[in-house]
Structure formats: structure tokens, C-alpha cells
Amino acid sequence: MRTSPRSLILGLLLCLALSTAGYSSAYNARPKLVVIIVIDQFRGDYPERYRDQWGEGGFRLLLEHGADFTDCNYNYANTRTAPGHATLLTGAYSNGHGIMANEWWDAQKKATVAAADDDQTKLVGIPGGAPGASPHNLLADTLGDELKLATQGKSRVFGIALKDRASVLSAGFAADGAYWIDRATGVWITSTYYRNELPKWAQDFNSNKRAEKYLNQEWKDSNGNVLRTTKPVDGKAGNFYDLVGSTPLANDYEFEFARELTTYEKLGNGPATDLLIISLSANDILGHKVGPDSPEMQAMVLATDRQLAGFFEFLGHQIGLANTWIALSADHGIAPLPRVAAGLRLPAVNIPADKMRAQVNSGLSTRLSHPAEYVKQFDYPVAWLNPEAFAAVKVNEQDAERYVGDALKQAGLRSYYTRSQLERGDAPNTELGLKYLHSYSPLAGWYVLGVPPPFAIGFVGGTDHASPYNYDTHVPLAFYGLPFQAGTYRTHAEPVDLVATLASLLGINVPTHSIGRVLTEMLAPLRRGANSSGGGQERNSPTVEGRNFKPASEGFAPAEPKAARVSTTKLQMGGTR
Ligand SMILES: [Zn+2]
């Protein structure tokens, strides 16, 4: 390894910093707060598409002053919200964390259950005592859980989203709180899994009727044209989630709550690094309706940019950006509107999934000479089976899933993978086969994962995500903070790398099932031997099988976590608040 003058200077600086700052407490040198922003439905090509339209301080903070991974893709097929959030925070795919869908058919309960539903809990913040939510279905722990373990609970961990699944599955088991909204009224709620009543500040937030001021608003584009209004129809009490949720006002509302939480919970002011995960749901609610190429989506994305800038500025004032690490990604991308893709002569189509399910059920009723609802639930292209119906005709799981898969193929799907097949690890040794192995979960009963043709959308209006194709798997992955070298990185990255990287830099264990790699190419270069008192660089070595990883430049040594510690310490001593 060569030794350049630059590395000598870095080494000297390191010695200096070590001698002055010392290591009085291991955690003094860590960031005060890690903020992970997950945009619900944000495709990986948007940052480039709108590059010339970003303002200062929002996406630009991450893309130009941070480390931007342009080629980050989920390596699984079930690109939905619950699996996406679970993947980002556990660093595992569904075969590790167990969440393979937003909801599935529960044969014991004879009901559809959602990924975060938990009958053992109750909602907190609204009257009625309805069943609440918890991470009980997660089979792996999260970054927040590992932070809690490493600090004996001193780190504080919170999740915020409009959707319960996004908030709860991100925050993990040991979180201090996960908050989401009551869809009808917009008030912030949680569940008895976390606490028996809302904290005072959240009660005040709700009782000040902050949700109401987002109703009866007009959302205008930059030319003053009204894109949508949040006026309840016919004077009826509106559904906050749909009305406000499909405008940028919903992200404003989330950030308003996030600021309040940060202030009142004193995030970044504790003895250990705190973690806040914010999932911005509005982008998805609108995106399904209008598609990725609409003027409304453009306006939404540009509004998100301004909202991020506002929140980052708040963090700067409140905690100091030198004391904060920010990471940004998304739970999935989105397909173009079939109408738009078909206009360009791509084979795109809207498929009425209800009809497809009816077709499969009537086909099987004929084949098995017994009319029944064999497919109980169909979230295109995934079918959940009714074990009871198959038991009545003495068909076992393996055969039942094959029958349904064949019927789905006849109805237009390209291919299929069954639950029992994936459980055996029986998939072809192809890129697609691996994606489906990663989509397996032992939860969720009997199911068949259909392989859709690209650009085929499982409902009649709008567009969707839930395919293994790159428009659904491609998401942004960007980091801002002292350890991250600004730059555009085109190396292979996956959402599972997010927590692997942060855990390594924080000096804590990665979550139980994490398979991510540490994104060493973006970490500050520090030469081995310049100061090797701490050792430990080896664990960052970029030797992950099957990844097309190349070091950013010749002679680049994997950064050791100390590089981050030292620079953070220096800046903290400078009193940036
Ligand atoms: Zn969605």
C-alpha cells in the first residue's frame, strides 16, 4: 500500500484528535441523532430526473453534499410497503424478517390480517378500543433494537408514518414509540404495545385540532393551478387519509408532528445516539392514482424536496447537522401508468384482478368438481389459498398451490412460485429465482407468488408496484453526515446495506438477520497503519460474494469506524448546535 502526503496529514490529524478528545465515553463520539427518511413509493430514477429542479438543502443536501447510491435495488419480488420498511430496518429480505406482504389470509382466524395488526393490543389516542398494532410478526430485529441493546436502552427510537405498518415495522420491538394516524380524522395514534396513553405533547397536538387545518386547502403547482383540494365532499366528514394523504400537505403534517416529537422527546440530547425513522406516505397515496410521469407527481416530488429542506434546517438548529446522520431511501418504486407505457408501444395493461380471482376459482371448481372459494385473497400477483376448501376435496398444500399457480398462468401470469416450493429452497439458479427465494416467509399461510408480465398492473385504474422488475425495485439510497464522503456512487447497492453500514459506523451489532454489506466506498479513506491502535478495519473489507463491488479508487483502504468518531468528536467540541 502506498503512503501519500495526504494520508500522512490525515494520520497526524487523527493522532492530534485522539490526544485532545480522547475516548472518555465511547458514545460521546457518535452522532446524537440518526434520522432515516423512507419515502413511500419513490423510484430510484427521480433524483436524476429532477436534478436541475432541486432547490438547496433538500435532496441536494444528500445528493451533492452526501453519498448518493444511484443503483440501489431490492433483490426480492414482493415490492410492497410492509416488506420494504421491514427490509430497510432489519437489513434482511422477507426470508429473514418474515414480512412478505401488507396483508394476508389467516386460515385460523378466517380473516385477512395486516402485517402489523396485533389483537393483543389496542389503539391509543382515539376512543373505541379497536385492536392495535405491534411488530409481533417480525422474525428479525431492527437497527433500533440493536441500538437499544448496545446502550442498555439509553438510545431512544421512534417511528412516524401515516400508515401503521410503515411506522411499526421500521421502529422495531424495543422502540419508545411508533406513531401513525387514524385514517378518518387524521389524529395521531399509537398502540398499547408502546404505552397506555399518548404522551402529553401528542395529546396537545391532537386536541389543538392540528389535523383540521389541513382540510379545505388547495394544493397548487408552481403556476398557481389547483391540482387537488382537501375539501370534504358534500360537507360530509372527510376521510383525512385519502383527502389530505394524496397531497403534499400530508407530508407537512408528518413533519409538523416529527418536529414536535424531536423537541418534546429531546431527541439528540440524551446520553446515547437516538434514532428517528420518518416514512412519508403521501407520495404513495398520490402515486397510485396519477402515476410517476404525471405533472402532479412532479409537483409532489418537488414539494417533498422543500419539505425535506425545511426539516433538515430544523435539525440543524435543534441538534446541529454535524451531530446528525441522515439516510434516505424508499420502500419500493412504481410502474408507469399502463396507458402511458402503452402509448409508447410497450406491452402495458391494466388487469382487473377481481375478475382474475373469480376466473381462477371457477376454473378450480370445475377441475376439482367441487365449487368453492379456493383463492381467498388475491393481491395481484400474489394469491392466498383457502386450506379449508382444499381439505374438503382432499388436496394437500403442495398440490393446491400448483393448481392455483397453473390457473394463474392460464389467466395470464408468466410463471409462479409456491410457498412450499420456496420453503424447500427449490428455485432455479437465476437472478429471478433468487428474488423469489428472498420473498419467502413461513408466515402468511398457503400462497402462490405469481410472476406478472412487466407493465401489467393488477387493477383497472391507476398504477401499482409489487413486481420483481426494476421499476419497482429501484430506489434511492443516500447518506449525509460526517463519515460519508460526498459523491455519486454507481456500485451495486441494496436497501439491506443501509443498516449494515450504519450499525458498523455506530460500532454496534447488525440486526439479527442482516445480510447487507458495509458501503465502504463512501466512507472517509483512512490508510491502514496511519494509526492502527484500534484495529478492526478488516470487518469492513468489501468482500461480499456475488456483488460487483470495486473500490472507488486504487489504494483505497476500507475506512475504519474511528475515522467517523474522530471527526464527529472534533465538530461536537466546536459546539455546533
Ligand atoms: Zn403503494
XYZ file of C-alpha atoms and ligand atoms in Angstrom:
578
model
C 0.000 0.000 0.000
C 1.368 3.405 -0.914
C 1.616 6.241 1.562
C 0.695 9.646 0.196
C 1.331 13.029 1.834
C -2.436 13.313 2.285
C -2.624 10.163 4.332
C 0.277 11.318 6.484
C -1.587 14.525 7.237
C -4.727 12.555 7.982
C -2.734 10.354 10.306
C -1.292 13.361 12.121
C -4.745 14.886 12.455
C -6.001 11.613 13.807
C -3.251 11.458 16.473
C -3.992 15.056 17.402
C -7.694 14.429 17.688
C -7.147 11.295 19.716
C -4.833 13.034 22.143
C -7.116 16.020 22.682
C -10.539 14.428 22.568
C -9.756 11.023 23.963
C -12.396 8.424 24.489
C -13.904 9.456 27.774
C -17.116 7.830 26.666
C -17.473 5.638 23.641
C -20.788 7.249 22.826
C -19.646 10.854 23.064
C -18.156 10.482 19.649
C -21.212 9.053 17.936
C -23.878 11.168 16.280
C -26.514 12.496 18.622
C -29.256 11.554 16.229
C -29.679 9.288 13.212
C -32.633 10.178 11.002
C -33.820 7.706 8.401
C -36.264 9.101 5.853
C -38.200 6.479 3.908
C -40.297 7.867 1.094
C -43.219 5.545 0.468
C -43.026 4.956 -3.297
C -40.064 6.917 -4.601
C -38.377 5.460 -7.633
C -34.609 5.430 -7.950
C -34.620 7.475 -11.153
C -36.392 10.504 -9.640
C -33.245 12.110 -8.176
C -31.688 12.255 -11.636
C -34.936 13.111 -13.413
C -35.445 16.240 -11.304
C -31.802 17.066 -10.624
C -31.979 20.512 -12.249
C -35.111 21.378 -10.289
C -33.959 20.615 -6.755
C -33.630 23.622 -4.511
C -30.976 23.998 -1.850
C -30.912 21.995 1.340
C -33.363 19.210 0.468
C -32.429 16.340 -1.830
C -29.356 18.341 -2.777
C -28.031 18.031 0.765
C -27.945 14.271 0.276
C -27.158 14.075 -3.432
C -24.433 16.701 -3.603
C -23.168 17.043 -0.056
C -23.753 13.430 0.817
C -23.177 9.990 -0.651
C -25.700 9.073 -3.335
C -26.061 5.457 -4.500
C -27.710 5.581 -7.909
C -28.068 1.822 -8.421
C -29.827 0.542 -5.350
C -32.352 -2.234 -5.961
C -34.393 -4.533 -3.746
C -33.340 -8.075 -4.503
C -36.751 -9.602 -3.944
C -40.074 -9.751 -5.779
C -42.644 -8.627 -3.229
C -42.102 -4.889 -3.530
C -44.793 -3.717 -1.109
C -44.818 -1.245 1.777
C -44.660 -3.586 4.782
C -41.861 -5.784 3.354
C -39.981 -2.683 2.156
C -39.901 -0.983 5.540
C -39.060 -4.259 7.297
C -36.229 -4.823 4.825
C -34.737 -1.358 5.247
C -34.578 -1.553 9.033
C -33.738 -5.239 9.528
C -31.232 -5.406 6.671
C -32.854 -8.696 5.636
C -35.359 -9.740 2.995
C -38.682 -11.462 3.679
C -36.982 -14.844 4.121
C -35.199 -13.233 7.078
C -37.753 -10.816 8.561
C -40.912 -12.756 7.706
C -42.967 -9.894 6.245
C -43.831 -10.883 2.670
C -46.959 -8.750 2.125
C -49.026 -5.904 3.526
C -51.800 -8.326 4.438
C -52.607 -11.976 4.004
C -55.318 -14.571 4.591
C -55.182 -16.096 8.069
C -56.822 -19.525 7.860
C -57.125 -19.905 11.650
C -58.824 -16.557 12.127
C -60.684 -16.907 8.832
C -59.861 -13.281 8.161
C -57.449 -11.049 6.333
C -54.739 -9.847 8.700
C -52.377 -6.940 8.147
C -48.636 -7.185 8.778
C -48.679 -5.007 11.904
C -52.133 -5.963 13.263
C -51.987 -7.289 16.822
C -55.189 -8.352 18.577
C -53.337 -8.452 21.882
C -53.022 -4.656 21.748
C -55.421 -1.731 21.481
C -55.219 1.574 19.689
C -54.227 4.512 21.856
C -55.281 8.089 21.087
C -58.801 7.503 19.852
C -61.778 6.113 21.745
C -63.229 2.719 20.926
C -60.548 0.282 21.999
C -60.048 -1.109 18.480
C -57.260 -3.672 18.015
C -53.843 -2.042 17.801
C -50.563 -2.795 16.100
C -47.153 -4.133 17.040
C -44.073 -5.630 15.391
C -45.023 -9.134 16.635
C -44.898 -10.610 13.113
C -41.274 -9.565 12.573
C -38.936 -12.566 12.691
C -35.823 -10.390 12.871
C -34.858 -7.372 14.930
C -34.099 -3.883 13.650
C -31.373 -1.260 13.772
C -33.272 0.477 16.566
C -33.375 -2.748 18.564
C -29.613 -3.185 18.235
C -29.046 0.432 19.296
C -31.186 -0.240 22.345
C -29.266 -3.429 23.149
C -25.898 -1.721 22.729
C -26.832 1.148 25.039
C -28.886 -0.775 27.617
C -31.929 1.114 26.432
C -30.393 4.579 26.593
C -30.890 5.292 22.893
C -34.378 6.488 22.069
C -36.056 5.087 18.977
C -39.195 6.403 17.265
C -41.124 5.730 14.067
C -43.570 8.083 12.318
C -45.780 7.465 9.268
C -49.370 7.883 8.174
C -49.519 4.061 7.845
C -49.215 1.835 10.902
C -47.172 -0.844 9.087
C -44.585 1.716 7.946
C -44.163 3.154 11.415
C -44.295 -0.040 13.483
C -42.144 -2.333 11.338
C -39.453 0.354 10.993
C -39.284 1.120 14.675
C -38.896 -2.497 15.814
C -39.517 -4.266 19.118
C -37.718 -2.065 21.603
C -38.855 1.300 20.218
C -40.009 4.011 22.598
C -42.821 4.888 20.263
C -44.345 4.375 16.856
C -46.973 6.834 15.709
C -49.396 6.802 12.799
C -52.759 8.393 12.060
C -56.382 7.477 12.440
C -57.389 7.423 8.782
C -60.789 9.026 9.272
C -59.762 12.010 11.405
C -56.006 12.321 10.955
C -55.269 12.346 14.697
C -52.014 10.712 15.746
C -52.335 7.352 17.430
C -50.200 4.503 18.727
C -50.952 1.202 20.444
C -50.836 -0.273 23.939
C -47.758 -2.203 22.763
C -45.853 1.055 23.335
C -47.858 2.868 26.017
C -51.297 3.157 27.558
C -51.848 6.791 26.719
C -50.351 9.308 24.352
C -47.607 11.481 25.823
C -48.820 14.938 26.862
C -47.254 16.656 23.854
C -49.045 14.309 21.425
C -52.346 14.744 23.284
C -51.918 18.503 22.984
C -51.039 18.167 19.312
C -54.274 16.279 18.683
C -56.502 18.407 20.885
C -55.263 21.591 19.213
C -57.013 20.207 16.130
C -53.866 20.454 14.036
C -55.276 17.947 11.559
C -58.222 20.182 10.744
C -56.150 22.988 9.334
C -55.043 20.637 6.532
C -58.634 20.245 5.372
C -60.285 22.701 2.976
C -56.901 23.567 1.472
C -55.919 23.883 -2.157
C -52.759 22.276 -3.449
C -51.403 24.395 -6.289
C -48.495 23.856 -8.655
C -45.801 26.483 -9.183
C -48.000 28.242 -11.790
C -50.848 28.600 -9.334
C -53.017 25.907 -10.922
C -55.061 23.990 -8.374
C -54.032 20.317 -8.541
C -56.188 18.965 -5.725
C -58.244 20.217 -2.828
C -58.678 18.709 0.610
C -62.258 19.913 0.874
C -64.508 17.174 2.252
C -67.145 16.271 -0.334
C -70.750 17.437 0.215
C -69.882 18.827 3.622
C -69.550 15.248 4.938
C -66.794 14.466 7.397
C -63.938 13.635 5.043
C -61.545 10.772 5.189
C -58.332 12.532 6.155
C -56.111 9.770 4.803
C -57.479 9.968 1.264
C -58.171 13.693 1.093
C -55.016 15.088 2.659
C -52.964 11.935 2.091
C -52.805 12.399 -1.665
C -51.327 15.899 -1.395
C -48.010 17.240 -0.072
C -49.977 18.643 2.865
C -49.805 15.177 4.414
C -46.017 15.301 4.422
C -46.193 18.768 6.015
C -48.435 17.244 8.647
C -45.982 14.413 9.299
C -43.040 16.802 9.562
C -45.027 19.033 11.911
C -45.516 16.016 14.176
C -41.868 14.968 13.757
C -40.663 18.422 14.854
C -42.886 18.236 17.895
C -41.623 14.761 18.761
C -37.988 15.789 18.285
C -38.473 18.812 20.536
C -40.537 17.285 23.342
C -38.735 13.951 23.456
C -35.463 15.922 23.334
C -34.054 13.737 20.583
C -30.318 14.203 20.180
C -29.985 15.388 23.775
C -29.632 12.072 25.544
C -26.607 10.074 26.685
C -26.627 7.896 23.557
C -27.398 8.117 19.862
C -31.133 8.408 19.172
C -32.910 7.110 16.077
C -35.897 8.625 14.284
C -37.493 6.976 11.280
C -39.959 9.005 9.228
C -41.873 7.340 6.416
C -43.545 9.824 4.052
C -46.773 8.152 2.992
C -48.314 10.829 0.760
C -46.063 10.072 -2.206
C -47.529 6.560 -2.420
C -51.151 7.544 -1.910
C -50.935 10.016 -4.797
C -48.621 7.889 -6.933
C -51.096 5.023 -7.260
C -53.685 7.419 -8.634
C -51.668 9.519 -11.080
C -48.533 7.525 -11.906
C -44.878 8.528 -11.884
C -44.956 10.663 -15.020
C -47.831 12.992 -14.192
C -47.442 16.731 -13.510
C -48.972 16.057 -10.090
C -46.234 13.596 -9.189
C -43.636 16.097 -10.336
C -45.226 18.745 -8.108
C -45.364 16.253 -5.229
C -41.695 15.352 -5.603
C -40.626 18.999 -5.772
C -42.762 19.746 -2.708
C -41.056 16.835 -0.919
C -37.725 18.484 -1.728
C -38.798 21.723 0.007
C -40.238 19.818 2.948
C -37.016 17.876 3.427
C -35.063 21.142 3.281
C -37.294 22.588 5.995
C -36.877 19.565 8.222
C -33.102 19.374 7.726
C -32.887 23.065 8.612
C -34.850 22.350 11.761
C -32.447 19.526 12.628
C -29.549 21.905 12.041
C -30.955 24.413 14.526
C -32.164 21.845 17.014
C -29.303 19.362 17.097
C -26.681 20.548 14.618
C -26.128 18.772 11.325
C -22.601 17.889 12.419
C -24.210 15.802 15.134
C -26.732 14.170 12.836
C -26.572 11.420 10.270
C -29.319 11.334 7.690
C -30.131 8.395 5.425
C -32.824 8.385 2.749
C -34.374 5.557 0.793
C -37.759 4.209 -0.295
C -39.790 1.065 0.264
C -40.388 0.463 -3.454
C -40.667 2.185 -6.831
C -43.690 2.247 -9.139
C -44.720 1.150 -12.627
C -45.701 3.730 -15.223
C -49.416 4.122 -15.816
C -50.211 1.353 -18.326
C -51.876 3.978 -20.531
C -48.638 5.983 -20.627
C -46.404 2.965 -21.326
C -48.826 1.591 -23.925
C -48.741 4.991 -25.634
C -45.060 4.305 -26.244
C -45.952 0.859 -27.623
C -44.754 -1.061 -24.571
C -46.919 -4.084 -23.795
C -48.616 -2.484 -20.782
C -52.054 -3.322 -19.499
C -54.461 -2.848 -16.603
C -55.810 -6.169 -15.393
C -58.987 -6.472 -13.319
C -57.598 -8.638 -10.501
C -61.073 -9.362 -9.118
C -62.028 -10.983 -12.398
C -58.792 -12.953 -12.438
C -59.502 -14.332 -8.968
C -63.055 -15.261 -9.996
C -61.668 -16.968 -13.104
C -59.166 -18.982 -11.040
C -61.840 -20.014 -8.547
C -64.304 -21.103 -11.215
C -61.562 -22.979 -13.110
C -60.568 -24.860 -9.931
C -64.193 -25.520 -9.039
C -64.538 -27.272 -12.387
C -61.204 -29.090 -12.150
C -61.893 -30.364 -8.638
C -65.619 -30.982 -9.319
C -66.468 -29.038 -6.205
C -67.441 -25.352 -6.204
C -65.536 -23.366 -3.563
C -63.590 -20.172 -2.954
C -60.158 -21.780 -3.339
C -58.330 -18.471 -3.599
C -59.451 -16.416 -0.640
C -57.425 -13.307 -1.261
C -55.640 -12.015 -4.341
C -53.320 -9.042 -4.220
C -52.089 -9.228 -7.795
C -49.837 -11.072 -8.475
C -49.966 -12.943 -5.132
C -52.737 -15.414 -4.262
C -53.578 -16.649 -0.751
C -55.281 -20.018 -0.615
C -58.150 -21.350 1.443
C -56.790 -24.561 3.087
C -60.263 -25.500 4.259
C -61.644 -25.583 0.718
C -58.786 -27.790 -0.467
C -59.091 -30.070 2.570
C -62.721 -30.661 1.637
C -61.548 -32.210 -1.651
C -58.509 -33.881 -0.032
C -55.882 -31.822 -1.823
C -52.681 -31.133 0.128
C -50.843 -27.813 0.231
C -48.272 -28.670 -2.391
C -50.844 -29.752 -4.952
C -53.223 -26.944 -4.042
C -50.542 -24.355 -4.699
C -49.642 -25.980 -8.002
C -53.282 -25.984 -9.098
C -53.627 -22.308 -8.255
C -50.314 -21.462 -9.932
C -51.346 -23.248 -13.117
C -54.685 -21.449 -13.100
C -52.913 -18.110 -12.648
C -50.695 -18.928 -15.620
C -53.739 -19.712 -17.708
C -55.169 -16.380 -16.659
C -52.121 -14.541 -17.993
C -49.290 -14.635 -15.445
C -45.892 -15.672 -16.772
C -44.970 -18.155 -14.124
C -45.294 -18.768 -10.390
C -43.512 -19.849 -7.206
C -45.376 -21.658 -4.447
C -44.853 -21.310 -0.701
C -43.964 -24.971 -0.263
C -41.527 -24.804 -3.186
C -39.748 -21.761 -1.750
C -39.671 -23.344 1.698
C -37.640 -26.185 0.175
C -35.345 -23.629 -1.465
C -36.443 -25.064 -4.772
C -35.936 -22.216 -7.232
C -33.870 -22.010 -10.423
C -30.374 -20.626 -10.007
C -31.244 -17.378 -11.765
C -31.498 -13.730 -10.758
C -35.278 -14.066 -10.723
C -35.162 -17.325 -8.753
C -33.108 -15.591 -6.044
C -35.593 -12.717 -5.875
C -38.386 -15.198 -5.158
C -36.330 -17.124 -2.581
C -35.861 -13.777 -0.821
C -39.653 -13.248 -0.913
C -40.420 -16.402 1.068
C -41.920 -16.221 4.538
C -43.122 -19.016 6.817
C -45.939 -16.676 7.912
C -48.940 -15.907 5.697
C -50.432 -19.391 5.244
C -50.592 -21.078 1.856
C -49.722 -18.769 -1.003
C -48.567 -18.563 -4.600
C -46.359 -15.770 -5.862
C -47.344 -15.177 -9.471
C -44.741 -13.765 -11.828
C -46.511 -10.999 -13.739
C -45.518 -9.808 -17.177
C -43.751 -6.437 -16.879
C -46.015 -3.357 -17.078
C -49.107 -5.424 -16.216
C -50.968 -3.747 -13.357
C -53.390 -5.594 -11.134
C -56.239 -3.132 -11.092
C -58.277 -1.139 -13.504
C -57.419 2.430 -12.578
C -54.035 3.947 -11.818
C -50.825 2.005 -11.324
C -49.105 -0.229 -8.789
C -45.934 -1.845 -7.500
C -45.497 -5.492 -6.380
C -43.346 -6.915 -9.170
C -39.727 -8.104 -9.302
C -38.960 -5.627 -12.101
C -36.559 -2.757 -11.837
C -39.189 -0.007 -11.939
C -40.436 -1.463 -8.631
C -37.080 -2.458 -7.096
C -35.042 0.660 -7.942
C -34.955 3.113 -5.032
C -32.711 5.939 -3.870
C -30.129 5.314 -1.165
C -28.295 8.348 0.129
C -26.410 9.327 3.256
C -25.479 12.655 4.767
C -23.180 13.129 7.728
C -19.547 13.430 8.684
C -18.449 9.857 7.892
C -19.920 9.897 4.405
C -17.786 11.122 1.536
C -19.818 13.237 -0.831
C -20.144 11.667 -4.223
C -22.212 9.742 -6.699
C -21.652 6.017 -6.254
C -22.654 3.668 -9.038
C -21.553 0.498 -7.288
C -24.052 -2.253 -6.553
C -26.165 -1.371 -3.536
C -29.263 -2.812 -1.928
C -31.604 -1.428 0.721
C -30.265 -4.091 3.118
C -26.923 -2.262 3.036
C -28.364 0.727 4.877
C -28.432 -0.777 8.373
C -25.282 -2.832 7.812
C -23.435 0.415 7.132
C -24.973 2.439 9.945
C -24.506 -0.363 12.503
C -20.855 -0.717 11.559
C -20.229 3.020 11.915
C -22.103 3.120 15.209
C -19.957 0.248 16.443
C -22.938 -1.950 17.261
C -24.132 -5.344 16.064
C -26.072 -5.504 12.842
C -29.664 -6.721 13.270
C -30.092 -10.487 13.725
C -30.784 -11.362 10.091
C -28.959 -8.551 8.277
C -27.323 -9.651 5.031
C -26.253 -6.181 3.883
C -22.714 -5.107 3.137
C -20.992 -2.062 4.586
C -20.837 0.537 1.810
C -17.148 1.155 2.380
C -16.641 3.019 -0.880
C -18.365 6.093 0.578
C -16.542 6.101 3.887
C -13.750 8.534 4.553
C -10.482 6.988 3.412
C -8.051 6.285 6.170
C -4.943 4.318 5.500
C -4.097 1.259 7.459
C -1.027 1.901 9.573
C -1.612 5.645 9.844
C -2.958 4.922 13.264
C -3.939 1.347 13.805
C -4.300 1.375 17.570
C -7.954 0.442 17.334
C -7.620 -2.166 14.618
C -10.838 -3.669 13.414
C -10.721 -2.394 9.842
C -10.907 -5.901 8.478
C -14.588 -6.275 9.195
C -15.276 -3.555 6.643
C -13.454 -5.316 3.856
C -15.578 -5.258 0.732
C -15.585 -8.978 0.149
C -19.194 -9.829 -0.408
C -19.748 -12.718 -2.717
C -21.699 -12.089 -5.828
C -21.561 -8.320 -5.634
C -19.922 -6.282 -8.351
C -18.095 -4.227 -5.839
C -14.993 -2.314 -6.804
C -13.174 0.108 -4.545
C -13.677 3.723 -5.560
C -10.012 4.257 -6.336
C -6.718 2.470 -6.295
C -5.085 2.263 -2.903
C -8.383 2.966 -1.208
C -8.435 1.358 2.200
C -11.684 0.484 3.878
C -12.487 3.164 6.386
C -12.340 2.187 9.981
C -15.104 3.435 12.215
C -12.606 5.559 14.080
C -12.454 7.956 11.153
C -16.025 8.881 11.832
C -15.579 9.006 15.576
C -12.695 11.408 15.417
C -14.223 13.891 13.051
C -17.529 13.825 14.869
C -15.792 14.452 18.154
C -13.937 17.440 16.746
C -17.085 19.046 15.486
C -19.042 18.342 18.601
C -16.366 20.056 20.593
C -16.836 23.046 18.328
C -20.274 23.418 19.822
C -22.428 23.165 16.729
C -25.975 23.150 17.932
Zn -48.219 1.621 -2.684
